XYZ file of C-alpha atoms in Angstrom:
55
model
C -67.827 -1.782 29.101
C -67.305 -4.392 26.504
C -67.311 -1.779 23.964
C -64.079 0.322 25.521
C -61.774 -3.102 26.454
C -62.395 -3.467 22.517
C -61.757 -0.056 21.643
C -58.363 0.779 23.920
C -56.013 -1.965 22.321
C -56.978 -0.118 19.004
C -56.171 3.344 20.717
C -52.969 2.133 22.150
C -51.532 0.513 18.517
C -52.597 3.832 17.141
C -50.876 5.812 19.052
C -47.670 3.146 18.617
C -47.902 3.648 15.344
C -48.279 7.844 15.443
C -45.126 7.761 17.811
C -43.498 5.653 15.248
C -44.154 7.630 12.203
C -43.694 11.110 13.878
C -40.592 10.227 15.691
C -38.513 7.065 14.539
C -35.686 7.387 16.308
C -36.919 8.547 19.507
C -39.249 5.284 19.324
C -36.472 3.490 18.940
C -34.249 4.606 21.415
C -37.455 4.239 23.600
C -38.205 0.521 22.837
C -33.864 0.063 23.306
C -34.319 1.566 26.817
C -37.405 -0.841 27.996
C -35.636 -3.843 26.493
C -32.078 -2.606 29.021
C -34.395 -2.418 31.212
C -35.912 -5.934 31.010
C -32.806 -7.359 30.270
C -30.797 -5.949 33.823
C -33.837 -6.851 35.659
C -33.405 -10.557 33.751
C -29.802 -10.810 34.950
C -30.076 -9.243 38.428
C -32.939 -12.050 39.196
C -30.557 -14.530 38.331
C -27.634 -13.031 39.760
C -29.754 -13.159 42.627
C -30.501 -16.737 42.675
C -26.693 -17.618 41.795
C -25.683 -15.742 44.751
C -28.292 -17.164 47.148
C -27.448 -20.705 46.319
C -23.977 -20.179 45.563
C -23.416 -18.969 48.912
C-alpha cells in the first residue's frame, strides 16, 4: 500500500504535465475555470458572513 500512495502523486504530475504539453491552452483555460471557481466560492462565504452580521 505504501508502494501506490508513493506512486499516484507521480501518476497525477504526469499526467499534469501530458495535459500541459498536449493541450496548452485548454490547460489553461482549465486551471482559469477552477481558480473562478475558488474565487466566487471565496467571496460568496464572505458575502455570507457580511450579510449575516450585517443584518
Amino acid at each position: 500500500m505504501a508502494k501506490v500512495r508513493q506512486f499516484v502523486p507521480w501518476v497525477i504530475a504526469a499526467f499534469f504535465v501530458y495535459a500541459v504539453i498536449t493541450s496548452p491552452d485548454k490547460s489553461a483555460d482549465t486551471v482559469r475555470n477552477l481558480w473562478d471557481i475558488l474565487k466566487q466560492g471565496f467571496e460568496n462565504i464572505g458575502q455570507f458572513f457580511a450579510n449575516l452580521l450585517g443584518g
